[in-house]
GROMACS .gro file of C-alpha atoms in nm:
model
  384
    1MET     CA    1  -5.191   2.015   0.720
    2ASP     CA    2  -4.983   2.206   0.468
    3LEU     CA    3  -4.918   1.959   0.189
    4PRO     CA    4  -4.633   1.999  -0.061
    5PHE     CA    5  -4.866   2.045  -0.357
    6ASP     CA    6  -5.060   2.320  -0.178
    7ARG     CA    7  -4.759   2.548  -0.223
    8PRO     CA    8  -4.617   2.676  -0.553
    9SER     CA    9  -4.326   2.465  -0.671
   10PRO     CA   10  -3.995   2.641  -0.615
   11VAL     CA   11  -3.847   2.788  -0.931
   12THR     CA   12  -3.502   2.653  -0.996
   13ARG     CA   13  -3.204   2.879  -1.068
   14ARG     CA   14  -3.180   2.734  -1.418
   15TRP     CA   15  -3.544   2.817  -1.488
   16ARG     CA   16  -3.497   3.174  -1.361
   17VAL     CA   17  -3.196   3.223  -1.589
   18THR     CA   18  -3.396   3.083  -1.881
   19GLY     CA   19  -3.669   3.339  -1.814
   20TRP     CA   20  -3.423   3.628  -1.825
   21LEU     CA   21  -3.279   3.496  -2.151
   22LEU     CA   22  -3.622   3.463  -2.308
   23ALA     CA   23  -3.692   3.826  -2.230
   24GLY     CA   24  -3.347   3.965  -2.309
   25VAL     CA   25  -3.270   3.789  -2.636
   26TRP     CA   26  -3.520   4.000  -2.829
   27LEU     CA   27  -3.346   4.322  -2.729
   28PHE     CA   28  -3.102   4.248  -3.012
   29PHE     CA   29  -3.355   4.407  -3.247
   30LEU     CA   30  -3.303   4.743  -3.077
   31ASN     CA   31  -2.960   4.759  -3.243
   32ILE     CA   32  -3.090   4.966  -3.536
   33PRO     CA   33  -3.222   5.263  -3.332
   34LEU     CA   34  -2.924   5.225  -3.097
   35LEU     CA   35  -2.676   5.262  -3.385
   36THR     CA   36  -2.868   5.565  -3.506
   37ALA     CA   37  -2.846   5.723  -3.162
   38VAL     CA   38  -2.475   5.645  -3.124
   39HIS     CA   39  -2.394   5.815  -3.455
   40GLN     CA   40  -2.576   6.136  -3.372
   41ALA     CA   41  -2.353   6.441  -3.414
   42GLN     CA   42  -2.500   6.635  -3.123
   43PRO     CA   43  -2.411   6.489  -2.781
   44TRP     CA   44  -2.749   6.565  -2.625
   45ARG     CA   45  -2.929   6.377  -2.903
   46ARG     CA   46  -2.687   6.089  -2.856
   47ALA     CA   47  -2.748   6.088  -2.481
   48VAL     CA   48  -3.126   6.104  -2.517
   49GLY     CA   49  -3.134   5.826  -2.776
   50VAL     CA   50  -2.900   5.586  -2.597
   51GLY     CA   51  -3.043   5.657  -2.252
   52SER     CA   52  -3.405   5.611  -2.357
   53LEU     CA   53  -3.324   5.284  -2.535
   54VAL     CA   54  -3.132   5.146  -2.237
   55VAL     CA   55  -3.416   5.232  -1.999
   56PHE     CA   56  -3.664   5.093  -2.252
   57GLY     CA   57  -3.480   4.759  -2.273
   58VAL     CA   58  -3.438   4.722  -1.896
   59LEU     CA   59  -3.803   4.811  -1.835
   60TYR     CA   60  -3.922   4.566  -2.100
   61VAL     CA   61  -3.729   4.277  -1.941
   62LEU     CA   62  -3.853   4.367  -1.592
   63ILE     CA   63  -4.215   4.389  -1.710
   64PHE     CA   64  -4.186   4.055  -1.887
   65GLN     CA   65  -4.043   3.889  -1.575
   66TRP     CA   66  -4.307   4.046  -1.352
   67ALA     CA   67  -4.592   3.922  -1.570
   68ARG     CA   68  -4.431   3.581  -1.609
   69ALA     CA   69  -4.397   3.542  -1.232
   70LEU     CA   70  -4.766   3.624  -1.185
   71ARG     CA   71  -4.867   3.366  -1.444
   72GLN     CA   72  -4.652   3.099  -1.282
   73ALA     CA   73  -4.815   3.175  -0.947
   74HIS     CA   74  -5.162   3.146  -1.109
   75ARG     CA   75  -5.236   3.507  -1.020
   76PRO     CA   76  -5.409   3.758  -1.253
   77ILE     CA   77  -5.212   4.046  -1.400
   78PRO     CA   78  -5.359   4.374  -1.265
   79ALA     CA   79  -5.519   4.552  -1.562
   80GLY     CA   80  -5.425   4.899  -1.439
   81ARG     CA   81  -5.059   4.816  -1.394
   82ALA     CA   82  -5.053   4.634  -1.728
   83ARG     CA   83  -5.189   4.938  -1.914
   84ALA     CA   84  -4.946   5.166  -1.730
   85SER     CA   85  -4.656   4.940  -1.825
   86VAL     CA   86  -4.748   4.940  -2.194
   87GLY     CA   87  -4.799   5.317  -2.184
   88LEU     CA   88  -4.461   5.368  -2.018
   89LEU     CA   89  -4.288   5.162  -2.287
   90LEU     CA   90  -4.456   5.367  -2.557
   91ALA     CA   91  -4.359   5.691  -2.383
   92LEU     CA   92  -3.993   5.585  -2.364
   93GLY     CA   93  -3.997   5.499  -2.732
   94LEU     CA   94  -4.136   5.842  -2.817
   95ALA     CA   95  -3.889   6.011  -2.583
   96GLY     CA   96  -3.602   5.870  -2.786
   97ILE     CA   97  -3.712   6.033  -3.114
   98PRO     CA   98  -3.455   6.320  -3.091
   99GLY     CA   99  -3.178   6.062  -3.088
  100THR     CA  100  -3.326   5.780  -3.295
  101ALA     CA  101  -3.537   5.972  -3.549
  102GLY     CA  102  -3.760   5.744  -3.751
  103ASP     CA  103  -3.591   5.431  -3.619
  104TRP     CA  104  -3.783   5.472  -3.291
  105LEU     CA  105  -4.061   5.282  -3.470
  106THR     CA  106  -3.872   4.962  -3.393
  107THR     CA  107  -3.978   5.000  -3.029
  108LEU     CA  108  -4.338   4.949  -3.142
  109VAL     CA  109  -4.256   4.581  -3.193
  110PHE     CA  110  -4.184   4.548  -2.822
  111VAL     CA  111  -4.485   4.759  -2.726
  112ALA     CA  112  -4.717   4.534  -2.929
  113ALA     CA  113  -4.562   4.216  -2.786
  114ALA     CA  114  -4.594   4.348  -2.430
  115ALA     CA  115  -4.957   4.440  -2.493
  116VAL     CA  116  -5.038   4.089  -2.610
  117PHE     CA  117  -4.868   3.938  -2.305
  118LEU     CA  118  -5.015   4.178  -2.050
  119LEU     CA  119  -5.351   4.312  -2.165
  120PRO     CA  120  -5.694   4.158  -2.218
  121PRO     CA  121  -5.751   4.039  -2.577
  122VAL     CA  122  -5.955   4.341  -2.695
  123ASP     CA  123  -5.711   4.596  -2.552
  124ALA     CA  124  -5.415   4.403  -2.692
  125LEU     CA  125  -5.574   4.393  -3.038
  126VAL     CA  126  -5.620   4.770  -3.035
  127VAL     CA  127  -5.255   4.827  -2.943
  128VAL     CA  128  -5.134   4.584  -3.211
  129VAL     CA  129  -5.345   4.748  -3.483
  130LEU     CA  130  -5.229   5.099  -3.386
  131SER     CA  131  -4.867   4.981  -3.373
  132ALA     CA  132  -4.897   4.829  -3.720
  133LEU     CA  133  -5.061   5.144  -3.866
  134THR     CA  134  -4.818   5.390  -3.708
  135PRO     CA  135  -4.516   5.334  -3.945
  136PRO     CA  136  -4.700   5.408  -4.273
  137VAL     CA  137  -4.900   5.694  -4.119
  138ALA     CA  138  -4.587   5.848  -3.964
  139ALA     CA  139  -4.400   5.819  -4.295
  140ALA     CA  140  -4.682   6.004  -4.471
  141LEU     CA  141  -4.696   6.283  -4.214
  142VAL     CA  142  -4.331   6.336  -4.118
  143PRO     CA  143  -4.093   6.447  -4.395
  144GLY     CA  144  -3.781   6.237  -4.421
  145TRP     CA  145  -3.926   5.930  -4.251
  146GLU     CA  146  -3.948   5.626  -4.474
  147ALA     CA  147  -4.240   5.381  -4.474
  148GLU     CA  148  -4.101   5.096  -4.263
  149SER     CA  149  -4.281   4.793  -4.405
  150THR     CA  150  -4.041   4.565  -4.217
  151VAL     CA  151  -4.156   4.721  -3.890
  152VAL     CA  152  -4.519   4.650  -3.977
  153PHE     CA  153  -4.434   4.289  -4.054
  154ALA     CA  154  -4.228   4.261  -3.734
  155VAL     CA  155  -4.514   4.403  -3.525
  156LEU     CA  156  -4.758   4.148  -3.663
  157LEU     CA  157  -4.511   3.860  -3.638
  158ALA     CA  158  -4.408   3.946  -3.279
  159SER     CA  159  -4.770   3.987  -3.173
  160PHE     CA  160  -4.864   3.651  -3.318
  161ALA     CA  161  -4.561   3.484  -3.157
  162MET     CA  162  -4.632   3.643  -2.819
  163PHE     CA  163  -4.994   3.536  -2.844
  164GLY     CA  164  -4.875   3.177  -2.885
  165VAL     CA  165  -4.630   3.212  -2.596
  166SER     CA  166  -4.893   3.359  -2.365
  167ARG     CA  167  -5.144   3.088  -2.449
  168LEU     CA  168  -4.878   2.823  -2.398
  169ALA     CA  169  -4.795   2.974  -2.060
  170GLN     CA  170  -5.164   2.976  -1.971
  171ARG     CA  171  -5.209   2.613  -2.072
  172ASN     CA  172  -4.898   2.513  -1.880
  173GLY     CA  173  -5.035   2.689  -1.575
  174GLU     CA  174  -5.366   2.508  -1.610
  175LEU     CA  175  -5.181   2.180  -1.656
  176ARG     CA  176  -4.977   2.237  -1.339
  177ALA     CA  177  -5.295   2.323  -1.151
  178ALA     CA  178  -5.461   2.006  -1.282
  179GLN     CA  179  -5.159   1.797  -1.182
  180ALA     CA  180  -5.167   1.950  -0.834
  181GLU     CA  181  -5.538   1.865  -0.808
  182ILE     CA  182  -5.470   1.508  -0.922
  183ARG     CA  183  -5.202   1.473  -0.656
  184ARG     CA  184  -5.439   1.614  -0.395
  185LEU     CA  185  -5.713   1.370  -0.495
  186ALA     CA  186  -5.466   1.080  -0.495
  187VAL     CA  187  -5.362   1.166  -0.140
  188ALA     CA  188  -5.727   1.199  -0.037
  189GLU     CA  189  -5.807   0.861  -0.192
  190GLU     CA  190  -5.511   0.700  -0.017
  191ARG     CA  191  -5.623   0.849   0.314
  192ALA     CA  192  -5.976   0.718   0.257
  193ARG     CA  193  -5.840   0.372   0.169
  194THR     CA  194  -5.628   0.366   0.482
  195ALA     CA  195  -5.926   0.478   0.691
  196ARG     CA  196  -6.138   0.198   0.543
  197ASP     CA  197  -5.868  -0.059   0.614
  198LEU     CA  198  -5.829   0.058   0.972
  199HIS     CA  199  -6.207   0.054   1.016
  200ASP     CA  200  -6.230  -0.301   0.885
  201ILE     CA  201  -5.938  -0.425   1.096
  202LEU     CA  202  -6.034  -0.259   1.422
  203GLY     CA  203  -6.408  -0.312   1.374
  204HIS     CA  204  -6.358  -0.688   1.347
  205SER     CA  205  -6.089  -0.726   1.611
  206LEU     CA  206  -6.248  -0.500   1.872
  207THR     CA  207  -6.586  -0.667   1.820
  208VAL     CA  208  -6.434  -1.005   1.904
  209VAL     CA  209  -6.245  -0.853   2.199
  210ALA     CA  210  -6.567  -0.703   2.333
  211VAL     CA  211  -6.757  -1.031   2.298
  212LYS     CA  212  -6.483  -1.231   2.468
  213ALA     CA  213  -6.445  -0.974   2.746
  214GLU     CA  214  -6.820  -0.987   2.810
  215LEU     CA  215  -6.809  -1.368   2.815
  216ALA     CA  216  -6.514  -1.365   3.054
  217GLY     CA  217  -6.703  -1.131   3.287
  218ARG     CA  218  -6.997  -1.372   3.301
  219LEU     CA  219  -6.767  -1.671   3.360
  220LEU     CA  220  -6.549  -1.503   3.619
  221GLU     CA  221  -6.743  -1.650   3.914
  222LEU     CA  222  -6.894  -1.953   3.742
  223ASP     CA  223  -6.583  -2.090   3.572
  224PRO     CA  224  -6.265  -1.897   3.657
  225ALA     CA  225  -6.048  -2.126   3.444
  226ARG     CA  226  -6.261  -2.068   3.134
  227ALA     CA  227  -6.268  -1.694   3.211
  228GLY     CA  228  -5.889  -1.696   3.224
  229THR     CA  229  -5.879  -1.863   2.882
  230GLU     CA  230  -6.107  -1.595   2.737
  231ILE     CA  231  -5.896  -1.317   2.888
  232ALA     CA  232  -5.587  -1.474   2.732
  233ASP     CA  233  -5.770  -1.471   2.397
  234VAL     CA  234  -5.856  -1.104   2.451
  235GLU     CA  235  -5.488  -1.026   2.501
  236ARG     CA  236  -5.390  -1.225   2.193
  237LEU     CA  237  -5.654  -1.054   1.978
  238ALA     CA  238  -5.553  -0.711   2.104
  239ARG     CA  239  -5.191  -0.780   2.013
  240GLN     CA  240  -5.295  -0.910   1.673
  241ALA     CA  241  -5.505  -0.598   1.610
  242LEU     CA  242  -5.208  -0.381   1.704
  243ALA     CA  243  -4.987  -0.575   1.463
  244ASP     CA  244  -5.247  -0.539   1.186
  245VAL     CA  245  -5.265  -0.165   1.240
  246ARG     CA  246  -4.888  -0.134   1.225
  247ARG     CA  247  -4.870  -0.338   0.905
  248THR     CA  248  -5.151  -0.131   0.753
  249VAL     CA  249  -4.976   0.196   0.830
  250GLY     CA  250  -4.658   0.053   0.684
  251ALA     CA  251  -4.847  -0.076   0.377
  252TYR     CA  252  -4.722  -0.432   0.438
  253ARG     CA  253  -5.041  -0.599   0.557
  254GLU     CA  254  -5.180  -0.892   0.361
  255ILE     CA  255  -5.523  -1.048   0.400
  256SER     CA  256  -5.558  -1.424   0.343
  257LEU     CA  257  -5.887  -1.605   0.307
  258SER     CA  258  -5.773  -1.900   0.518
  259GLY     CA  259  -5.659  -1.668   0.796
  260GLU     CA  260  -5.989  -1.481   0.794
  261LEU     CA  261  -6.185  -1.808   0.805
  262ALA     CA  262  -5.983  -1.916   1.107
  263GLY     CA  263  -6.052  -1.583   1.274
  264ALA     CA  264  -6.420  -1.612   1.183
  265ARG     CA  265  -6.441  -1.951   1.345
  266THR     CA  266  -6.300  -1.809   1.669
  267ALA     CA  267  -6.522  -1.501   1.663
  268LEU     CA  268  -6.841  -1.697   1.599
  269ALA     CA  269  -6.762  -1.947   1.874
  270ALA     CA  270  -6.694  -1.667   2.121
  271ALA     CA  271  -7.029  -1.509   2.035
  272GLY     CA  272  -7.215  -1.838   2.082
  273ILE     CA  273  -7.298  -1.865   1.712
  274VAL     CA  274  -7.266  -2.200   1.537
  275GLY     CA  275  -7.030  -2.161   1.242
  276ASP     CA  276  -7.062  -2.373   0.927
  277LEU     CA  277  -6.735  -2.298   0.748
  278PRO     CA  278  -6.564  -2.474   0.457
  279ASP     CA  279  -6.272  -2.705   0.530
  280ASP     CA  280  -6.130  -2.696   0.179
  281LEU     CA  281  -6.083  -2.387  -0.037
  282PRO     CA  282  -6.063  -2.366  -0.417
  283ALA     CA  283  -5.748  -2.232  -0.576
  284LEU     CA  284  -5.798  -1.856  -0.621
  285PRO     CA  285  -5.591  -1.576  -0.774
  286ALA     CA  286  -5.420  -1.363  -0.511
  287ALA     CA  287  -5.635  -1.054  -0.571
  288ARG     CA  288  -5.959  -1.253  -0.552
  289GLU     CA  289  -5.848  -1.438  -0.240
  290GLU     CA  290  -5.774  -1.108  -0.069
  291LEU     CA  291  -6.114  -0.970  -0.169
  292PHE     CA  292  -6.292  -1.280  -0.039
  293GLY     CA  293  -6.092  -1.253   0.283
  294TRP     CA  294  -6.217  -0.896   0.331
  295ALA     CA  295  -6.572  -1.017   0.259
  296VAL     CA  296  -6.548  -1.288   0.527
  297ARG     CA  297  -6.407  -1.039   0.776
  298GLU     CA  298  -6.678  -0.780   0.709
  299GLY     CA  299  -6.960  -1.035   0.698
  300VAL     CA  300  -6.865  -1.215   1.018
  301THR     CA  301  -6.805  -0.888   1.203
  302ASN     CA  302  -7.157  -0.773   1.128
  303VAL     CA  303  -7.307  -1.114   1.206
  304VAL     CA  304  -7.144  -1.105   1.551
  305ARG     CA  305  -7.233  -0.742   1.619
  306HIS     CA  306  -7.580  -0.697   1.476
  307SER     CA  307  -7.756  -1.012   1.358
  308GLY     CA  308  -7.869  -1.188   1.676
  309ALA     CA  309  -7.816  -1.509   1.477
  310ARG     CA  310  -7.768  -1.859   1.610
  311ARG     CA  311  -7.601  -2.000   1.297
  312CYS     CA  312  -7.371  -1.858   1.031
  313VAL     CA  313  -7.284  -2.034   0.706
  314ILE     CA  314  -6.986  -1.938   0.488
  315ARG     CA  315  -6.942  -2.080   0.140
  316VAL     CA  316  -6.648  -2.015  -0.092
  317HIS     CA  317  -6.667  -2.084  -0.467
  318PRO     CA  318  -6.421  -2.000  -0.744
  319ASP     CA  319  -6.629  -1.697  -0.846
  320ARG     CA  320  -6.800  -1.592  -0.522
  321VAL     CA  321  -6.810  -1.603  -0.145
  322GLU     CA  322  -7.131  -1.603   0.062
  323ILE     CA  323  -7.187  -1.528   0.431
  324ALA     CA  324  -7.540  -1.607   0.553
  325ASP     CA  325  -7.707  -1.619   0.893
  326ASP     CA  326  -8.048  -1.692   1.043
  327GLY     CA  327  -8.075  -1.366   1.235
  328ARG     CA  328  -8.292  -1.056   1.204
  329GLY     CA  329  -8.212  -0.988   0.841
  330PRO     CA  330  -8.102  -0.665   0.677
  331ALA     CA  331  -8.185  -0.325   0.826
  332GLY     CA  332  -8.265  -0.016   0.618
  333ASP     CA  333  -7.904   0.038   0.506
  334GLY     CA  334  -7.851  -0.322   0.402
  335MET     CA  335  -7.647  -0.435   0.701
  336PRO     CA  336  -7.785  -0.705   0.932
  337GLY     CA  337  -8.010  -0.597   1.213
  338PRO     CA  338  -8.025  -0.263   1.396
  339GLN     CA  339  -7.694  -0.079   1.415
  340PRO     CA  340  -7.562   0.153   1.680
  341PRO     CA  341  -7.556   0.524   1.596
  342GLY     CA  342  -7.260   0.636   1.386
  343ASP     CA  343  -7.181   0.296   1.228
  344GLY     CA  344  -7.319   0.384   0.885
  345GLY     CA  345  -7.198   0.072   0.698
  346HIS     CA  346  -6.845   0.199   0.620
  347GLY     CA  347  -6.716  -0.157   0.597
  348LEU     CA  348  -6.969  -0.245   0.329
  349LEU     CA  349  -6.875   0.068   0.135
  350GLY     CA  350  -6.508  -0.027   0.147
  351LEU     CA  351  -6.592  -0.381   0.040
  352ARG     CA  352  -6.782  -0.251  -0.263
  353GLU     CA  353  -6.491  -0.032  -0.362
  354ARG     CA  354  -6.249  -0.323  -0.335
  355GLY     CA  355  -6.483  -0.542  -0.538
  356GLY     CA  356  -6.514  -0.273  -0.804
  357ARG     CA  357  -6.139  -0.294  -0.869
  358LEU     CA  358  -6.190  -0.655  -0.985
  359ASP     CA  359  -6.517  -0.582  -1.171
  360GLY     CA  360  -6.695  -0.765  -0.891
  361THR     CA  361  -7.037  -0.706  -0.737
  362VAL     CA  362  -7.142  -0.700  -0.372
  363THR     CA  363  -7.496  -0.813  -0.293
  364VAL     CA  364  -7.669  -0.777   0.042
  365GLY     CA  365  -8.018  -0.888   0.138
  366ARG     CA  366  -8.211  -1.180   0.278
  367ARG     CA  367  -8.138  -1.543   0.208
  368PRO     CA  368  -8.329  -1.716  -0.075
  369ASP     CA  369  -8.584  -1.849   0.173
  370GLY     CA  370  -8.663  -1.491   0.282
  371THR     CA  371  -8.503  -1.515   0.627
  372GLY     CA  372  -8.181  -1.398   0.786
  373PHE     CA  373  -7.911  -1.207   0.607
  374LEU     CA  374  -7.692  -1.284   0.304
  375LEU     CA  375  -7.374  -1.111   0.192
  376ARG     CA  376  -7.243  -1.227  -0.147
  377VAL     CA  377  -6.934  -1.104  -0.330
  378THR     CA  378  -6.910  -1.220  -0.690
  379VAL     CA  379  -6.617  -1.180  -0.930
  380PRO     CA  380  -6.624  -1.283  -1.299
  381VAL     CA  381  -6.451  -1.615  -1.355
  382GLU     CA  382  -6.225  -1.467  -1.622
  383GLN     CA  383  -6.098  -1.206  -1.373
  384ARG     CA  384  -5.740  -1.300  -1.282
   0.00000   0.00000   0.00000
């Protein structure tokens, strides 16, 4: 399924306008060569100077926006196109020399900044160094050109600033990617939690339905009245399971320990297992009571399905709940008795994860006398 965080977030109109402003505001510094070009006596020099600067400014903004869009989309900037873009900016700056004279050196500030934003670090460093050395070298070689120390300073300052901007953009991109991954994992965890809840609900309810349906089939000829009672229970349990599923999907379902003990009593009786359940329950915090309710549900479900037991004992204490039986004992994966293919103990895994949220521990194994099966869920007394 195509999830919202699998797609790039739409860029708002305000953010697009901000991007254009970030790129265009620096064009103010082209005013010096532009004024020089405008005041040229010869029209062709004026046209060459003004035209080259206008094209230079438009191209710079477009290149900046292009590279910025690629970074926002977490896509690499093609090295060949990046070098061509920087070279084209430099060529336009040189083309304006007839109209801008020595003031064309101002364009080197933009060339250096673009190199830092577009090129790999080593290539960008070479361009910045050459841009910083060009003003004094040009002043020494070309008569009438002054050594523009301010241009050198501007090249270095712009390069440093653009380096910070590019790294900030990179970190922001990584942060957005990390946030998208966190959202993806949160959705995956929620799906896994829902799957565990549905497994626990349906595993318990359908187990009891199956046992009662089997019992009704055996009683159909021997005791039709009793078979009818069992069938009525099957219908009631099926409706209850449907209601539980609906509440789970709607995130409104609550598990109560007393309700699970009542359901356990019915399930054990239907399976022909003697249940020794507590009549009185200690006062428990809501979170612990819910956890113990899940433990009773999971434990009794597996006793009915796998243990082959004749007796099941449930004990509830302020810090723990225990479900024990006198059946076959734990199989290789810790659950009681042999399991059908594909079961895999998902309920026990979900129970451990729920217990972990309360710093609790889930213990499975044989009873202290070495027989049967014991499921114990313990939560620290100070856990509220």
